[in-house]
mmCIF file of C-alpha atoms in Angstrom:
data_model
loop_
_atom_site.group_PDB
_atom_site.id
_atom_site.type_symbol
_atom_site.label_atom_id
_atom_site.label_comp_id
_atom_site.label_asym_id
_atom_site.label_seq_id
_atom_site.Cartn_x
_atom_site.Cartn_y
_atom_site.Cartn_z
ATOM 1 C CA UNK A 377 51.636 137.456 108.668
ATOM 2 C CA UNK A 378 49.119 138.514 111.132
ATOM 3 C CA UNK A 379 49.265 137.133 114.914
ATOM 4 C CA UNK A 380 52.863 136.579 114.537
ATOM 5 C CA UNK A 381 53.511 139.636 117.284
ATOM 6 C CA UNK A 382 50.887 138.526 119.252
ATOM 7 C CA UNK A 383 51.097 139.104 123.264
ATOM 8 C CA UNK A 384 49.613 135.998 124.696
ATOM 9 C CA UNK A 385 46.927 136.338 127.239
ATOM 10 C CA UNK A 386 47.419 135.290 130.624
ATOM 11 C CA UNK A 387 45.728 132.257 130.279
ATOM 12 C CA UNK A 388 48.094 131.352 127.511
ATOM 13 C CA UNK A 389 51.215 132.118 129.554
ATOM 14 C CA UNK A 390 52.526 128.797 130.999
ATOM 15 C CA UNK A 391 53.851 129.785 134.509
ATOM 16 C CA UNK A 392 58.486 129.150 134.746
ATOM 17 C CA UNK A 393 58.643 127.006 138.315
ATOM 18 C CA UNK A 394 62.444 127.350 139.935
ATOM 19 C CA UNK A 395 64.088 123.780 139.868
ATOM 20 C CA UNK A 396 66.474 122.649 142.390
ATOM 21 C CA UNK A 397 67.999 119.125 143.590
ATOM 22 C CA UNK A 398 68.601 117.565 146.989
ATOM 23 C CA UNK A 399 71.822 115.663 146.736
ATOM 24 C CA UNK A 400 72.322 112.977 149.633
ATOM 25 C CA UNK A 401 76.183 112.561 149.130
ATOM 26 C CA UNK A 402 77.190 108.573 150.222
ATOM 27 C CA UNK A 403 75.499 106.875 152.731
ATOM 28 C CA UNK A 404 75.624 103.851 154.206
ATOM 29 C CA UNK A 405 72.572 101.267 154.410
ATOM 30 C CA UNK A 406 72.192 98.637 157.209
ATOM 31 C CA UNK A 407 70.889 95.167 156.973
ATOM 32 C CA UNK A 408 67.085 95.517 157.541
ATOM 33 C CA UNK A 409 66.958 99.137 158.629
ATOM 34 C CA UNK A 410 64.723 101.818 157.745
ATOM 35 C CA UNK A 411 67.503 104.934 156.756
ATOM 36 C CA UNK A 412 65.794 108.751 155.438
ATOM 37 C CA UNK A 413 68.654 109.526 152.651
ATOM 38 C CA UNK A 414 67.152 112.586 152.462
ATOM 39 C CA UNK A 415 64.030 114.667 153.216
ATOM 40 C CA UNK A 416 62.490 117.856 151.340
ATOM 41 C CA UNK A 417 60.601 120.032 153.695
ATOM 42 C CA UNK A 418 58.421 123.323 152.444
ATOM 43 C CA UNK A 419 57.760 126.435 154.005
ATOM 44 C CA UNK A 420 54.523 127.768 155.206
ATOM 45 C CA UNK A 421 54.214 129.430 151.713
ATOM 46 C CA UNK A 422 55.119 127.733 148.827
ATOM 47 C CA UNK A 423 53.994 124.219 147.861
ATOM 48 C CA UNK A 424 56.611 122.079 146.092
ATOM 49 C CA UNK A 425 56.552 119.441 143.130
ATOM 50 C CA UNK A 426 58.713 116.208 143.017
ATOM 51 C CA UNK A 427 59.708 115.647 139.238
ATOM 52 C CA UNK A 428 62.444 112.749 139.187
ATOM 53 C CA UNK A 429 64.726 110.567 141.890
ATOM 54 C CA UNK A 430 67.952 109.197 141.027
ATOM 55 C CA UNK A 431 69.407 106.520 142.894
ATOM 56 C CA UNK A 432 72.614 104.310 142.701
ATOM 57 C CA UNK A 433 74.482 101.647 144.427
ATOM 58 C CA UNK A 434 77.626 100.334 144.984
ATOM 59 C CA UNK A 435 77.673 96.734 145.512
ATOM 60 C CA UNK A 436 79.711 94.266 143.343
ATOM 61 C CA UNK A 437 78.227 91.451 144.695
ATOM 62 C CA UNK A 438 75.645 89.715 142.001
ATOM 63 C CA UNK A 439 73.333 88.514 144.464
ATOM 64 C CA UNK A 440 72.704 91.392 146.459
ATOM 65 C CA UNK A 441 69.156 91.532 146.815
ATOM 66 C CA UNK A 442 66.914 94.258 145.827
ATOM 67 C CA UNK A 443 66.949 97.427 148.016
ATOM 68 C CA UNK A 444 63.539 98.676 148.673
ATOM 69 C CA UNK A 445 63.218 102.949 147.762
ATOM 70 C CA UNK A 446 60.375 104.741 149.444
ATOM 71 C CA UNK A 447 58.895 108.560 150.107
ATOM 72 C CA UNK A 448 57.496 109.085 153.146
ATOM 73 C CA UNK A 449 55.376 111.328 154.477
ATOM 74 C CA UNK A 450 56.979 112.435 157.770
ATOM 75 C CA UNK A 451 55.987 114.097 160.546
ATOM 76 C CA UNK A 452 58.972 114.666 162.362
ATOM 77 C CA UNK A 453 62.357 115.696 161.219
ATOM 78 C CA UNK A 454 64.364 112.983 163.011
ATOM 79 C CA UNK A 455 67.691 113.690 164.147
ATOM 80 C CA UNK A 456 69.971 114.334 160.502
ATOM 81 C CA UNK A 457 72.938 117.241 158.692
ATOM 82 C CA UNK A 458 71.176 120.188 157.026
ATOM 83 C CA UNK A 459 71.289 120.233 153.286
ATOM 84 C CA UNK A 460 70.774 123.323 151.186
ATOM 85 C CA UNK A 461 68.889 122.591 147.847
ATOM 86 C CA UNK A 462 70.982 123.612 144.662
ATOM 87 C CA UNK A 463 69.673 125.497 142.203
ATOM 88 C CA UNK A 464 69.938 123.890 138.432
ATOM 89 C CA UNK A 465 69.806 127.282 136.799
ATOM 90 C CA UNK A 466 72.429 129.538 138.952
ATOM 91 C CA UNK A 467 70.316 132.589 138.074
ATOM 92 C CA UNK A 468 67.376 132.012 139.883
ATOM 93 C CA UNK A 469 67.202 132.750 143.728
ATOM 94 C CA UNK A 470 67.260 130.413 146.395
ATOM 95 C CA UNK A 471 65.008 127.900 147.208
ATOM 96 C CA UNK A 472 62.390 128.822 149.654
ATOM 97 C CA UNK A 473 63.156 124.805 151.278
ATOM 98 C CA UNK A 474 65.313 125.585 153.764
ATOM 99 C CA UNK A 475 64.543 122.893 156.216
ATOM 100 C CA UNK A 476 65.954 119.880 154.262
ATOM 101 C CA UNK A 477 68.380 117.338 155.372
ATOM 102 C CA UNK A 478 70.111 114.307 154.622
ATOM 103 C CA UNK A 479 71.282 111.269 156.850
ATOM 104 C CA UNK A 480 69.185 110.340 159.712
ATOM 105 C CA UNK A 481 70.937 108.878 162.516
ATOM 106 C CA UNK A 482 67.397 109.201 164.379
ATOM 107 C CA UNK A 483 64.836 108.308 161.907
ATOM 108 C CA UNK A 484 61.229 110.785 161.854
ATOM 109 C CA UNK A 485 58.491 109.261 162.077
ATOM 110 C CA UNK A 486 56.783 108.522 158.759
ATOM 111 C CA UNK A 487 52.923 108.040 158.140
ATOM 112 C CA UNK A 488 51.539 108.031 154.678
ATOM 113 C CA UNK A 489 53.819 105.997 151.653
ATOM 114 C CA UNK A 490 53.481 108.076 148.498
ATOM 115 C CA UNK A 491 55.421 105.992 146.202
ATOM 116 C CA UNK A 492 57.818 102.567 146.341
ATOM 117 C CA UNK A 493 60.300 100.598 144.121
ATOM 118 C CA UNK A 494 62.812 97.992 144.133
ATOM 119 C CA UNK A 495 66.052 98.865 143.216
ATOM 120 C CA UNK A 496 68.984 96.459 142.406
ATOM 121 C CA UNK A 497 72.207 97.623 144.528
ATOM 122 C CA UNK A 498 74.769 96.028 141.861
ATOM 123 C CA UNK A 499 76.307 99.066 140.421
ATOM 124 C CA UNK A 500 74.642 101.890 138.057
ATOM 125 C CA UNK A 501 72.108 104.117 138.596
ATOM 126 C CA UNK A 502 68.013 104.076 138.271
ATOM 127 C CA UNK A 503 66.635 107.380 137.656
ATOM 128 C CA UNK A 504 62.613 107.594 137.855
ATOM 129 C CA UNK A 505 60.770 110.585 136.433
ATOM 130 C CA UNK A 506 57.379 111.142 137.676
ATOM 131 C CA UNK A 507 55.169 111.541 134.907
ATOM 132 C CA UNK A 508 53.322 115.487 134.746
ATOM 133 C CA UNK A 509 50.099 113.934 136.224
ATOM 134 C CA UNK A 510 51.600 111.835 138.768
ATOM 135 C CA UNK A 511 54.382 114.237 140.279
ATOM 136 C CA UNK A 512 54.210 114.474 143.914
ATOM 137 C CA UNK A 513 53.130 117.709 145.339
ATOM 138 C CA UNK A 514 53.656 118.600 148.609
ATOM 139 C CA UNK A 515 51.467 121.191 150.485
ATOM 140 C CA UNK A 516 53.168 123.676 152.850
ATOM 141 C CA UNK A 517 54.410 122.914 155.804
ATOM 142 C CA UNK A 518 55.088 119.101 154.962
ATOM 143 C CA UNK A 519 57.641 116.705 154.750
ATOM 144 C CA UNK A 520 58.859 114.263 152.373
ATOM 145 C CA UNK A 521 61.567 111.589 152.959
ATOM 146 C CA UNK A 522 63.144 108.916 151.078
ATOM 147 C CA UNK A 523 63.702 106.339 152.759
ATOM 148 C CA UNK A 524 65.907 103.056 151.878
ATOM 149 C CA UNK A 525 66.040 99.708 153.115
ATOM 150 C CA UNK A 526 68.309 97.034 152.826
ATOM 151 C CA UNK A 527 67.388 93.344 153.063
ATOM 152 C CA UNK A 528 68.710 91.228 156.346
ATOM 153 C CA UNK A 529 71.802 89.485 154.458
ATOM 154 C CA UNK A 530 73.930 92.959 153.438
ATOM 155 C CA UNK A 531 74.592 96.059 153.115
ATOM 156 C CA UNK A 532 74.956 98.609 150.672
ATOM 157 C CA UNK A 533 76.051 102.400 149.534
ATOM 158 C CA UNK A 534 73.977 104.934 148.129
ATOM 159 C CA UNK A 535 73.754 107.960 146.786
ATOM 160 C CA UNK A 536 70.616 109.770 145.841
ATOM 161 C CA UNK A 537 69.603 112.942 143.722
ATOM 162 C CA UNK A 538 65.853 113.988 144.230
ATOM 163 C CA UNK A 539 64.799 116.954 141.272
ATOM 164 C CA UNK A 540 61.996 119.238 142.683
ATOM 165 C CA UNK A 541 60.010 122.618 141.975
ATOM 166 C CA UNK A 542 59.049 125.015 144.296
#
């Protein structure tokens, strides 16, 4: 039964990253306008990983369109309500995110697209989980906002749940 009481080395020790979620509440989606649901900013020390985005609708109406679901880059923070980021496990401390925020009513301005998908706004809920090697990181100091857009003939409700580790 040797090795069985083994201390792993450091190099074997996988490193625990705090999770936390941005939740956007309801929001409201105009015909053909750009809207930032919600947008994770990090500190000036600690980098952050996007892991999965979940996104629903509430239309009824079977031939809504497809809304179109981006992240941003931004480089501004637009004129929006502060949101705090939630822990998942309440025994961890607080994220170190404290800049985020939900519902522009002045959108930032946005520069590089990291990532985009269609959506169907009839009811239900698509939930997108960035595989390990394709997670978004973020440096410090940067912002990240998704951003929705509804085609010209309606408009539609969200809600939005964006999982990250800092």
């Amino acid at each position: 039964m040797r090795g069985l009481n083994k201390t792993p080395s450091i190099k074997e020790k996988k490193m625990a990253l705090h999770l936390y979620r941005l939740l956007s509440g309801a929001q409201t989606l105009t015909a053909t306008t750009a809207k930032t649901i919600l947008q994770l900013v990090t500190p000036a020390t600690r980098l952050a990983m996007i892991r999965t985005l979940e996104i629903g609708f509430a239309s009824v109406t079977a031939t809504d369109a497809p809304v179109l679901i981006q992240l941003f880059i931004q480089t501004t923070a637009g004129t929006m309500s502060a949101l705090t980021p939630v822990a998942i496990d309440q025994t961890i401390p607080a994220s170190l995110c404290t800049g985020c925020q939900k519902t522009a009513t002045a959108e930032p301005t946005t520069t590089t697209e990291l990532w985009s998908q269609q959506v169907t706004p009839v009811g239900g809920t698509a939930v997108f989980v960035f595989p390990k090697d394709e997670q978004i990181k973020m440096a410090v100091s940067t912002k990240v906002g998704l951003v929705c857009t509804s085609p010209a003939t309606q408009t539609a409700n969200v809600r939005a749940v964006l999982t990250f580790e800092e």
